[in-house]
Tab-separated table of C-alpha atoms in Angstrom:
chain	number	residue	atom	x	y	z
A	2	UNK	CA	11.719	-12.407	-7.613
A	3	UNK	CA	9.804	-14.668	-5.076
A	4	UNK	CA	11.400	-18.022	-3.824
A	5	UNK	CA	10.253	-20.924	-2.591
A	6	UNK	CA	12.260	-23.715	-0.995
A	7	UNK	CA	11.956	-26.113	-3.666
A	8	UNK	CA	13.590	-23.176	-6.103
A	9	UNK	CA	15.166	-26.150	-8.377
A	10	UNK	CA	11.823	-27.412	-8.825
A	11	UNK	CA	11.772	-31.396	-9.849
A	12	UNK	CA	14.647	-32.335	-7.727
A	13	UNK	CA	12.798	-33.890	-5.065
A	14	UNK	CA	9.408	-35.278	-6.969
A	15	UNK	CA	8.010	-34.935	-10.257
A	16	UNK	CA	7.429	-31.103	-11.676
A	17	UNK	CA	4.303	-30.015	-10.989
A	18	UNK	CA	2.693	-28.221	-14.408
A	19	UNK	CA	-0.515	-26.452	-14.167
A	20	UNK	CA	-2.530	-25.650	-17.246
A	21	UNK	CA	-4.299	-22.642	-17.606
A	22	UNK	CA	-7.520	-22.176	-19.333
A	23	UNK	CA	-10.213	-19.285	-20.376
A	24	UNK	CA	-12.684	-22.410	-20.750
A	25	UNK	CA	-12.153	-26.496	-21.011
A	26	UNK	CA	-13.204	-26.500	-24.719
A	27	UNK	CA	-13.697	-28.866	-27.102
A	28	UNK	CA	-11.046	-28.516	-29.476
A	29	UNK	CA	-8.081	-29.332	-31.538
A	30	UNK	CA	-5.286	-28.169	-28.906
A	31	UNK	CA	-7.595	-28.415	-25.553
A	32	UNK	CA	-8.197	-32.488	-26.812
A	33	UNK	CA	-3.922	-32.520	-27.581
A	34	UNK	CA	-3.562	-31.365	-23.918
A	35	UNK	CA	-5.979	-33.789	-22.776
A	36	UNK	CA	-4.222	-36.761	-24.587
A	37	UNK	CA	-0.689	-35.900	-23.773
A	38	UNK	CA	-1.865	-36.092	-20.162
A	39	UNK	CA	-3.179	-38.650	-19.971
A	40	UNK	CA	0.614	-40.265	-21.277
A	41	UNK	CA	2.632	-38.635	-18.556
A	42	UNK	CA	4.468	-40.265	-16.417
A	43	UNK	CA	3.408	-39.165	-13.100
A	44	UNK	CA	6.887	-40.243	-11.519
A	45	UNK	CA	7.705	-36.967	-14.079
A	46	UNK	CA	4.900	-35.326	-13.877
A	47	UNK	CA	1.760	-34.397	-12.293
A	48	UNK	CA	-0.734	-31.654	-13.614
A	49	UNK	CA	-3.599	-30.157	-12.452
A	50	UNK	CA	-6.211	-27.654	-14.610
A	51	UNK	CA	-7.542	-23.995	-13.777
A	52	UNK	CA	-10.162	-22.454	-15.824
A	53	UNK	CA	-10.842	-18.532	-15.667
A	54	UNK	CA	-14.069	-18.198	-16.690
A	55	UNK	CA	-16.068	-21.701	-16.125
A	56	UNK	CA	-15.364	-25.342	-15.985
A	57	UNK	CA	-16.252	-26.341	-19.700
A	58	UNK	CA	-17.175	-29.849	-21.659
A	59	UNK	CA	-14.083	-30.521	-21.267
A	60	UNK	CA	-13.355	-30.709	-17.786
A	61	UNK	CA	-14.299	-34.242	-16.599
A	62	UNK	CA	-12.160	-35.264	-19.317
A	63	UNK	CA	-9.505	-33.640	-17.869
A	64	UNK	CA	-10.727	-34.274	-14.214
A	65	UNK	CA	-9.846	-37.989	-15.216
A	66	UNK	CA	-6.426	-37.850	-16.461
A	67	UNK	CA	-5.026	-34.672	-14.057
A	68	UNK	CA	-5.091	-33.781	-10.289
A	69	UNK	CA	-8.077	-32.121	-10.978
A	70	UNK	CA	-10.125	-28.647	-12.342
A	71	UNK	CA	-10.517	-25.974	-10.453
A	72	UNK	CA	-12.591	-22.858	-11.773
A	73	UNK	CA	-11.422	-19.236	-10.781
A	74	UNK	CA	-14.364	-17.089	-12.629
A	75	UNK	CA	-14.514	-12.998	-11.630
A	76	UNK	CA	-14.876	-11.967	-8.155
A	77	UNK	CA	-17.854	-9.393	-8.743
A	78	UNK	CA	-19.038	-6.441	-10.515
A	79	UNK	CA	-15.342	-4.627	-9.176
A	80	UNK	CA	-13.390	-6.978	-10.959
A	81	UNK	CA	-14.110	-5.461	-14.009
A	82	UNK	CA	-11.118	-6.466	-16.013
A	83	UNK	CA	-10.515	-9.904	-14.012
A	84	UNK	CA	-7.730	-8.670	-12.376
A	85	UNK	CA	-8.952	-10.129	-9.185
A	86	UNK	CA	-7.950	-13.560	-10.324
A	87	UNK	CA	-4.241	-12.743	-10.246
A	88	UNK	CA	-4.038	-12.955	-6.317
A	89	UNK	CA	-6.069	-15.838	-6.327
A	90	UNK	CA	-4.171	-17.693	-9.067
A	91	UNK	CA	-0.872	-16.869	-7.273
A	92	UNK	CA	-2.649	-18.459	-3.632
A	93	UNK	CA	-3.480	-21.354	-6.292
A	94	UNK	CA	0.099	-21.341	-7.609
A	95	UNK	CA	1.995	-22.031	-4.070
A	96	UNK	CA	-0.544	-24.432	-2.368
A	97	UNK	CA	0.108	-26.400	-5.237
A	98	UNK	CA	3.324	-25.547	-5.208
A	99	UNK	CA	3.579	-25.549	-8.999
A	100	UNK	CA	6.893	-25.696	-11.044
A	101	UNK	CA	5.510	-24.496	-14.666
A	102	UNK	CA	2.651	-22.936	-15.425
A	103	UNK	CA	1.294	-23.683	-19.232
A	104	UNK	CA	-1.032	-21.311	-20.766
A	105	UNK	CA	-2.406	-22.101	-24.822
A	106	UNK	CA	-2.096	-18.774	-26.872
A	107	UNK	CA	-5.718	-18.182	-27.733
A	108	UNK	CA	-6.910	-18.259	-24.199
A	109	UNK	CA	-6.476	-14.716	-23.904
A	110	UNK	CA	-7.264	-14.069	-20.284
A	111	UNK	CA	-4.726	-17.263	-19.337
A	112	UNK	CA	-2.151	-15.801	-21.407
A	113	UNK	CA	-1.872	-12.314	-19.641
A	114	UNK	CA	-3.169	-13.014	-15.995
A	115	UNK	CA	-1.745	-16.524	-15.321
A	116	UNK	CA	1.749	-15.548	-16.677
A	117	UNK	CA	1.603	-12.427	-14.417
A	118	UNK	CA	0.705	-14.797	-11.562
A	119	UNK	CA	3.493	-17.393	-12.397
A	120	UNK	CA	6.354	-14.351	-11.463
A	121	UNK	CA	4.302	-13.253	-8.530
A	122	UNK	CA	3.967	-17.531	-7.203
A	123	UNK	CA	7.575	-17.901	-8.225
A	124	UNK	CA	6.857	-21.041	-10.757
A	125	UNK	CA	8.173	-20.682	-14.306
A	126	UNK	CA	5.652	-20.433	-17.275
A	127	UNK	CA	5.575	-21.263	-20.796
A	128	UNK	CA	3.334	-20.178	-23.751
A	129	UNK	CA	1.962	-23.065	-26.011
A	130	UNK	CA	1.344	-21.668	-29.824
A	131	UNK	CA	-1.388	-23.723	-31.761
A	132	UNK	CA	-1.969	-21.838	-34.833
A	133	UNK	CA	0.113	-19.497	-37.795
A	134	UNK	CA	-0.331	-18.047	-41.355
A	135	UNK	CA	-3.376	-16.165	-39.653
A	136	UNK	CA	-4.374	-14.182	-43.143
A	137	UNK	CA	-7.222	-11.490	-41.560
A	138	UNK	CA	-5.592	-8.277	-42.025
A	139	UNK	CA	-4.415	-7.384	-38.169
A	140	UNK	CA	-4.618	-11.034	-36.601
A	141	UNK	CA	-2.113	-12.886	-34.928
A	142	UNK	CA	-1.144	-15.803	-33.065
A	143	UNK	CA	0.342	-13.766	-30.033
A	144	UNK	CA	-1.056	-10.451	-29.449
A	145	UNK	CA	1.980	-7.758	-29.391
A	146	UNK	CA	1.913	-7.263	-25.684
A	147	UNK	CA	3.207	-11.134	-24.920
A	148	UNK	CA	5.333	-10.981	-27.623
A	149	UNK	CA	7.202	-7.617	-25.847
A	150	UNK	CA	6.818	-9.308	-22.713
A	151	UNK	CA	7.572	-13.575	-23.428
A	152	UNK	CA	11.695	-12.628	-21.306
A	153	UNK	CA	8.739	-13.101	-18.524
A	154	UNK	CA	7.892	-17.058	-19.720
A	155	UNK	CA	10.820	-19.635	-19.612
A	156	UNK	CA	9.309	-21.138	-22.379
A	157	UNK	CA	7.475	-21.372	-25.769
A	158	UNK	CA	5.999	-24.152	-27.402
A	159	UNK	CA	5.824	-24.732	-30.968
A	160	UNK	CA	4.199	-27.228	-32.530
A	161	UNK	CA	6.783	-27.494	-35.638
A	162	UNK	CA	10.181	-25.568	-36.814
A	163	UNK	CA	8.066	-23.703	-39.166
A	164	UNK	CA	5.979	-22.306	-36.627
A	165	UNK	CA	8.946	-20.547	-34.617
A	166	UNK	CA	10.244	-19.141	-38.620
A	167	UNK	CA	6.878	-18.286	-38.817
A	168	UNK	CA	6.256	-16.479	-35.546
A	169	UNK	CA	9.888	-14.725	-35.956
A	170	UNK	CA	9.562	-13.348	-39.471
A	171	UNK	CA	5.844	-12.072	-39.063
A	172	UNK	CA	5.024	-11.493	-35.448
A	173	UNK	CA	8.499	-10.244	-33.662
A	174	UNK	CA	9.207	-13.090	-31.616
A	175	UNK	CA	13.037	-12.162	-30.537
A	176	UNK	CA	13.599	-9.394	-32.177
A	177	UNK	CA	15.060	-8.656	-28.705
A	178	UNK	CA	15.728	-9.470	-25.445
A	179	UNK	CA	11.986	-8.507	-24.435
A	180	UNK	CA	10.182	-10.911	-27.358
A	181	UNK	CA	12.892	-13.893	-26.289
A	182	UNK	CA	11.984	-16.944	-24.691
A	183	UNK	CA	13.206	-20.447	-25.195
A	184	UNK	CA	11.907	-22.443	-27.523
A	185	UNK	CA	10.624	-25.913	-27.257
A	186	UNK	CA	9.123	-28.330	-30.562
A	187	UNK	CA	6.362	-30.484	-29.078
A	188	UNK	CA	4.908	-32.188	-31.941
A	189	UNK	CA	0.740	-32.693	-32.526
A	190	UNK	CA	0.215	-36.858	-31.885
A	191	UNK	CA	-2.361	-39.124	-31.534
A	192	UNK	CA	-3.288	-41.880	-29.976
A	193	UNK	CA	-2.766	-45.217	-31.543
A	194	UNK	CA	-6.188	-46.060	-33.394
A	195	UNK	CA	-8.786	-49.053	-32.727
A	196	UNK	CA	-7.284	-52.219	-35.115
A	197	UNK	CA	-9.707	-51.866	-38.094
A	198	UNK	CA	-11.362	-55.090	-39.122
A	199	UNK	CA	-11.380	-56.173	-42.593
A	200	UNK	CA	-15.212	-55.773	-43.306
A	201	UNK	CA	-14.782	-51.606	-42.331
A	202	UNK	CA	-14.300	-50.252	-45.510
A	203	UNK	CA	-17.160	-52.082	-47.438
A	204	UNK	CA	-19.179	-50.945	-44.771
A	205	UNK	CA	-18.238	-47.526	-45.048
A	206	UNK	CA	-18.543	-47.439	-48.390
A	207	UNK	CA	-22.079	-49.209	-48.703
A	208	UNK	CA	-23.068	-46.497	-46.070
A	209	UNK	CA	-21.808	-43.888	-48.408
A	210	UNK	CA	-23.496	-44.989	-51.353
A	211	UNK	CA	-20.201	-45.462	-53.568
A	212	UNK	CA	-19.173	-47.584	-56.260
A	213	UNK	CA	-16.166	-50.479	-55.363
A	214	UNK	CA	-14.118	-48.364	-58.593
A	215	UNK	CA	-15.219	-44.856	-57.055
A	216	UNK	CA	-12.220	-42.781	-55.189
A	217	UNK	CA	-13.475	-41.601	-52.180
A	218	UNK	CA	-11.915	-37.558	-51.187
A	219	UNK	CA	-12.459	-37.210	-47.656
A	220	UNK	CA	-12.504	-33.339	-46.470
A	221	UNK	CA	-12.566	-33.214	-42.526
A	222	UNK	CA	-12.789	-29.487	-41.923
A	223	UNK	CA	-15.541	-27.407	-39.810
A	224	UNK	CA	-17.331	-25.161	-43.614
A	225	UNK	CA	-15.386	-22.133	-42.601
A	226	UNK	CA	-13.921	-19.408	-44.482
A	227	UNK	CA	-10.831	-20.717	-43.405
A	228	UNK	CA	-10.648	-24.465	-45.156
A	229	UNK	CA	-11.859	-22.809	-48.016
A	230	UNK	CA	-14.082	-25.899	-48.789
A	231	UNK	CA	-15.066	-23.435	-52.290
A	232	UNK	CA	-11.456	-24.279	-53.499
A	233	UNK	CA	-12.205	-28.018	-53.550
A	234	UNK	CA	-15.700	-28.170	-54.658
A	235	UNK	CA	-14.040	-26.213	-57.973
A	236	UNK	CA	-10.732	-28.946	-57.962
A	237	UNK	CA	-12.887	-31.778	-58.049
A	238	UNK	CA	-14.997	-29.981	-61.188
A	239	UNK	CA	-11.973	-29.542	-62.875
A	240	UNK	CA	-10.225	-33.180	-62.230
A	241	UNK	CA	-13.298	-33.958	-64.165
A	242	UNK	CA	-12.917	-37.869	-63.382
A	243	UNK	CA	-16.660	-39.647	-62.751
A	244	UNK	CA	-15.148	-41.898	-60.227
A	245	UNK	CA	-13.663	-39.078	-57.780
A	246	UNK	CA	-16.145	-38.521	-55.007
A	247	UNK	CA	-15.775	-35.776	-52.412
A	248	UNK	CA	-17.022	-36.502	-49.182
A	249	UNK	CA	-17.097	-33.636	-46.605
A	250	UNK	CA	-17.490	-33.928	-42.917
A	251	UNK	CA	-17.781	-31.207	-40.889
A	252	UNK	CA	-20.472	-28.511	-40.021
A	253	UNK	CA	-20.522	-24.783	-39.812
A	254	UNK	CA	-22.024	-21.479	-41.007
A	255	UNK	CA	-21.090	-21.991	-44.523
A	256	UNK	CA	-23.064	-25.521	-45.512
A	257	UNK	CA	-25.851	-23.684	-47.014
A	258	UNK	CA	-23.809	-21.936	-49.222
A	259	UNK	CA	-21.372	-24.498	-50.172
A	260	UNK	CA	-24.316	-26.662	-51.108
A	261	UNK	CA	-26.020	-24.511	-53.400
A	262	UNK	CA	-22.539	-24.081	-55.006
A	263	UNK	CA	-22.489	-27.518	-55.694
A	264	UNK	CA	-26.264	-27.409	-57.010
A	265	UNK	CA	-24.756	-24.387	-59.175
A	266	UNK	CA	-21.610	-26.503	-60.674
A	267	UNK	CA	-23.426	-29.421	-61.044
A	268	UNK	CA	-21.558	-31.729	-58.184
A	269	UNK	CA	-24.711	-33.067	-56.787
A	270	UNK	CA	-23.056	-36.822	-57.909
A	271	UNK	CA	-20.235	-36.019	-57.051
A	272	UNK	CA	-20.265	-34.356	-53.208
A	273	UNK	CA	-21.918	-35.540	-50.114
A	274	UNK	CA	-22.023	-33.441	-47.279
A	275	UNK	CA	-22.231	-35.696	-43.758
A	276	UNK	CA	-22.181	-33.006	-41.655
A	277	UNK	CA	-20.359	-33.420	-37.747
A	278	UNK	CA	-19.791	-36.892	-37.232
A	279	UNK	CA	-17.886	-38.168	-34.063
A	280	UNK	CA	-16.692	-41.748	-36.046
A	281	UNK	CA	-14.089	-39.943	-38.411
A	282	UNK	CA	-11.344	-42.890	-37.427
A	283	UNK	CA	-14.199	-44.950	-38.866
A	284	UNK	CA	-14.813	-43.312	-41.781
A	285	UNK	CA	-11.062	-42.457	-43.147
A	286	UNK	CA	-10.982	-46.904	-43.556
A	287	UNK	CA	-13.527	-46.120	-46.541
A	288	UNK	CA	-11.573	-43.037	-48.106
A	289	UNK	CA	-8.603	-43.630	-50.355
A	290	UNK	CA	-7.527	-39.768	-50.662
A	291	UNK	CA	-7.389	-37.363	-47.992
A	292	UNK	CA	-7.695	-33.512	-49.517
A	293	UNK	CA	-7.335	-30.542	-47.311
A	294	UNK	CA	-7.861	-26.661	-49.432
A	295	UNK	CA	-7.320	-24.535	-46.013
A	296	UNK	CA	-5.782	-20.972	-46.444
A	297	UNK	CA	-4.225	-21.479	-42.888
A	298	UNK	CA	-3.762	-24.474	-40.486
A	299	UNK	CA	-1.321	-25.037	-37.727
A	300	UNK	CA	-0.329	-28.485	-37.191
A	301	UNK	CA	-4.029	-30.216	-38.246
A	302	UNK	CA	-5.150	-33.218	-36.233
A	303	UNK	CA	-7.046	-34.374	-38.997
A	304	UNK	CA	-4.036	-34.794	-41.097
A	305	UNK	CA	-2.178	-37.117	-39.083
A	306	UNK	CA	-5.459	-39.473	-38.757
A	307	UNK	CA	-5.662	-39.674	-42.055
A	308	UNK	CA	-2.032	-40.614	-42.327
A	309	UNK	CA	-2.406	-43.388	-39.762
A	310	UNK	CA	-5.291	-44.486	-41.352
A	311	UNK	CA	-3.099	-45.102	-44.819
A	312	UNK	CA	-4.362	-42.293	-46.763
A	313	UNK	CA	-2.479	-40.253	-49.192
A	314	UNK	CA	-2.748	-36.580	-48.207
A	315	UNK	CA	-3.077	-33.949	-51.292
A	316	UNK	CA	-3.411	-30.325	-49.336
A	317	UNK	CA	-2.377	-26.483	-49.566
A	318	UNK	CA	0.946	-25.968	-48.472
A	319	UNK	CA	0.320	-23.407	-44.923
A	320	UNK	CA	0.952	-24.069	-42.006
A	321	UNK	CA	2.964	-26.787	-40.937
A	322	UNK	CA	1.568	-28.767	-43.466
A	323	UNK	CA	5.319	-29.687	-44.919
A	324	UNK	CA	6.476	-30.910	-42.044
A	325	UNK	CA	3.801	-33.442	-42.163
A	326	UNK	CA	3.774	-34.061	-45.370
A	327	UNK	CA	6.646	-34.282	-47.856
A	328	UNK	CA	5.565	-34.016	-51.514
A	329	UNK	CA	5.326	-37.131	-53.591
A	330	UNK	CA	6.489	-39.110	-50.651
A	331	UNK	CA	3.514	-39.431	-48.748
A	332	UNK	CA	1.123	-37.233	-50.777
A	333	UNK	CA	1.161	-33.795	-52.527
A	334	UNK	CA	0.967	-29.856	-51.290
A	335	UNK	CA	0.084	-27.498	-53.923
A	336	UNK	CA	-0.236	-23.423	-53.180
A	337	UNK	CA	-3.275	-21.572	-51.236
A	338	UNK	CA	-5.953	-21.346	-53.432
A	339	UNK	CA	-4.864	-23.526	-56.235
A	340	UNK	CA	-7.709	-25.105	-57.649
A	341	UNK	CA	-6.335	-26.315	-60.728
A	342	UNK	CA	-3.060	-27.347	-58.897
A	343	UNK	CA	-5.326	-29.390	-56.722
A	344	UNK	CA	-7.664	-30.750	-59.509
A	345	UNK	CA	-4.059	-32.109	-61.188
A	346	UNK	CA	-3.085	-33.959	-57.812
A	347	UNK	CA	-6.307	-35.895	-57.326
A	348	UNK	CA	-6.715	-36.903	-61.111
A	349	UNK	CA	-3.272	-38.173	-60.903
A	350	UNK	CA	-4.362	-40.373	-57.614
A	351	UNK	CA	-7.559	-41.606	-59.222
A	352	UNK	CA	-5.999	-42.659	-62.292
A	353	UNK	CA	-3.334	-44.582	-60.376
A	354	UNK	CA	-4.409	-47.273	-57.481
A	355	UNK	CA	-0.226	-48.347	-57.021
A	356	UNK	CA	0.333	-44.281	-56.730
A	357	UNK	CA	-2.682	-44.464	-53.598
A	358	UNK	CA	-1.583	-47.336	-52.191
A	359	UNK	CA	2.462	-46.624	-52.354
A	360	UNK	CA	2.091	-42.802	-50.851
A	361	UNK	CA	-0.772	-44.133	-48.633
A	362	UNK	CA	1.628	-46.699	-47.062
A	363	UNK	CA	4.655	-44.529	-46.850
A	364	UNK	CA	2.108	-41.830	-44.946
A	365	UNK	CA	1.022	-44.273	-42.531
A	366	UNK	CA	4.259	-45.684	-41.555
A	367	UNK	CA	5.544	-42.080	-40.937
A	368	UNK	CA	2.451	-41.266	-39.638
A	369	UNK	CA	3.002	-44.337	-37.043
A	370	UNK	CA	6.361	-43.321	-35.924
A	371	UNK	CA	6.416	-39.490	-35.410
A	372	UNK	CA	2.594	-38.567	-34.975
A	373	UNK	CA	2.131	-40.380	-31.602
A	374	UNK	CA	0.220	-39.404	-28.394
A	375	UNK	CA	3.572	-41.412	-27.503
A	376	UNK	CA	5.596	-38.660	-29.022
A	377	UNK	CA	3.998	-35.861	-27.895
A	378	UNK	CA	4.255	-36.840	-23.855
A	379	UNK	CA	7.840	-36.889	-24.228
A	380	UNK	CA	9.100	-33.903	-25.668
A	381	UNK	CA	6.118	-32.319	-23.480
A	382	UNK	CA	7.711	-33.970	-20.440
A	383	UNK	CA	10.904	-33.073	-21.389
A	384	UNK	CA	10.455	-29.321	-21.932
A	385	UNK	CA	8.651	-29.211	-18.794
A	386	UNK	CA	11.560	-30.899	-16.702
A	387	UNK	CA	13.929	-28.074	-18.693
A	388	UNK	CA	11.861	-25.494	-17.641
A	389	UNK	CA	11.535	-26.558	-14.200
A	390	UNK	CA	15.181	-26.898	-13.771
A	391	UNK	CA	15.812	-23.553	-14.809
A	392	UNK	CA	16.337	-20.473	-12.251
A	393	UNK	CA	13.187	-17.593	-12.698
């Protein structure tokens, strides 16, 4: 395997990690990666950004918090399958001269052509999963051929315990010695939120249009199949409590449809659709129940803002969900796809304001001490430092 003279890489600077992109896209894990950057400790580390096919909206946010972005689309009509890019991520790879190379799992050209790269530039690479409980017939979180080949990575990243019992008992990971790579738990964080002044939620709630005795339901999910918004709309018919308001933020391909479901049930009081809003911080100070009815999630950002923000969390229990949540400590997880078990949680919280505020409190102070940006540096740094130190 090929050498260079800094084999033990970290031993005479900080390790140098270089993330590997289709696209700099705006979302959950790309804005993680962004975040926990922007926390390193460049005595550590340093890290630099390659996309595969173009820069992306992303980029100048990561431009400001890495070494830079560097694009590496196709080289012509003969690069058909992008193979071209290998040579020139390798070239990439050694001027650099890159420890660890980090590729996200659903960045499918990263995943196959920068790991190939990594053993050709002699640096180490590690996969980072982002999602599991994937329930289309046929999908997964890492296609077979990285699972058979992951003895090539030195690494993978989970984002919770139950996502490497997950990825073992339904996707292979080492079932042998060709599916087996270390693995590392770098948590989901945040950073620590603006101080909220006292006047926020009145605001938010005169902006919303509800009632000082109404219980606001905040939803943050993008109306896909996936959050199964249909699930709530028929919990909060069932909780049938006047005062429980649903309000959903979030856009997507399904808002026509979920509205005239709640035209059909009747829920016109009682739901208000906001569409994509860029202030959620802002608006979880005027909820006082966070509700999530997904029928898979990985490790969801939205969560652990509502958490910080103080609000009990009543969800479906995929995912990671229980190892953010733990059930009647700091809110309640009920099965995929149970309405009624859902309907039960929130009429218990809008019957009892102690209940909101005692699991809302508990949330946020665990919310505080394990969900941070803070967090999420460190075990990143220090799997990244393991890796580094570790022979190809």
């Amino acid at each position: 395997m090929p050498s260079r003279p800094d084999a033990e890489a970290g031993r005479h600077g900080p390790v140098r990690v270089t993330l590997v992109l289709d696209v700099a896209a705006v979302g959950g894990a790309e804005i993680v990666l962004r975040n926990t950057f922007a926390h390193l400790d460049p005595r550590r580390v340093v890290a630099d950004v390659v996309c595969l096919r173009e820069a992306g909206p992303l980029a100048d946010d990561f431009r400001s918090v890495t070494d830079g972005v560097v694009t590496l689309p196709r080289g012509g009509r003969l690069d058909r399958a992008g193979l071209g890019r290998i040579p020139r991520l390798v070239r990439h790879f050694r001027r650099r001269r890159t420890d660890v190379v980090v590729v996200s799992h659903h960045h499918r050209a990263a995943l196959t052509l920068a790991r190939i790269a990594a053993v050709l530039a002699g640096a180490r690479s590690v996969v980072a999963a982002h999602d599991m409980d994937l329930t289309r017939v046929g999908s997964r979180v890492l296609p077979r051929h990285v699972v058979e080949t992951l003895f090539l990575s030195s690494g993978l990243a989970l984002l919770a315990p139950s996502q490497g019992r997950y990825l073992h008992d339904e996707e292979g990971v080492g079932a042998s010695w060709r599916s087996r790579a270390r693995e590392y738990v770098v948590p989901n964080g945040i950073p620590a939120p603006e101080p909220v002044p006292p006047e926020r939620r009145a605001e938010v709630r005169a902006e919303l249009g509800v009632a000082d005795d109404d219980v606001v339901v905040l939803m943050v999910a993008r109306l896909s199949r996936q959050k199964a918004h249909d699930v709530m709309l028929d919990a909060i018919a069932r909780a049938d409590r006047p005062n429980l308001r649903l309000v959903v933020v979030g856009d997507g391909k399904r808002r026509e449809e979920l509205e005239a479901l709640v035209a059909e049930r009747g829920l016109e009081k009682a739901v208000t659709f906001l569409g994509l809003r860029r202030d959620v911080p802002r608006l979880l100070a005027g909820g006082d129940v966070f509700a999530l009815s997904s029928v898979h999630e990985g490790v969801p950002i939205s969560v652990i803002e509502a958490m910080t923000a103080g609000l009990p969390v009543v969800a479906t229990d995929v995912g990671a969900l229980r190892d953010q949540v733990t059930e009647g400590v700091d809110g309640f997880l009920v099965p995929s796809g149970d309405a009624e078990g859902l309907a039960g949680r929130l009429a218990r919280l809008a019957d009892d304001p102690a209940l909101r505020a005692e699991l809302g409190c508990r949330a946020q102070e665990r919310a505080r001490a394990e969900f941070t940006v803070e967090n999420t540096a460190a075990a990143f740094t220090e799997m990244v430092e393991s890796v580094a130190r570790r022979r190809a």
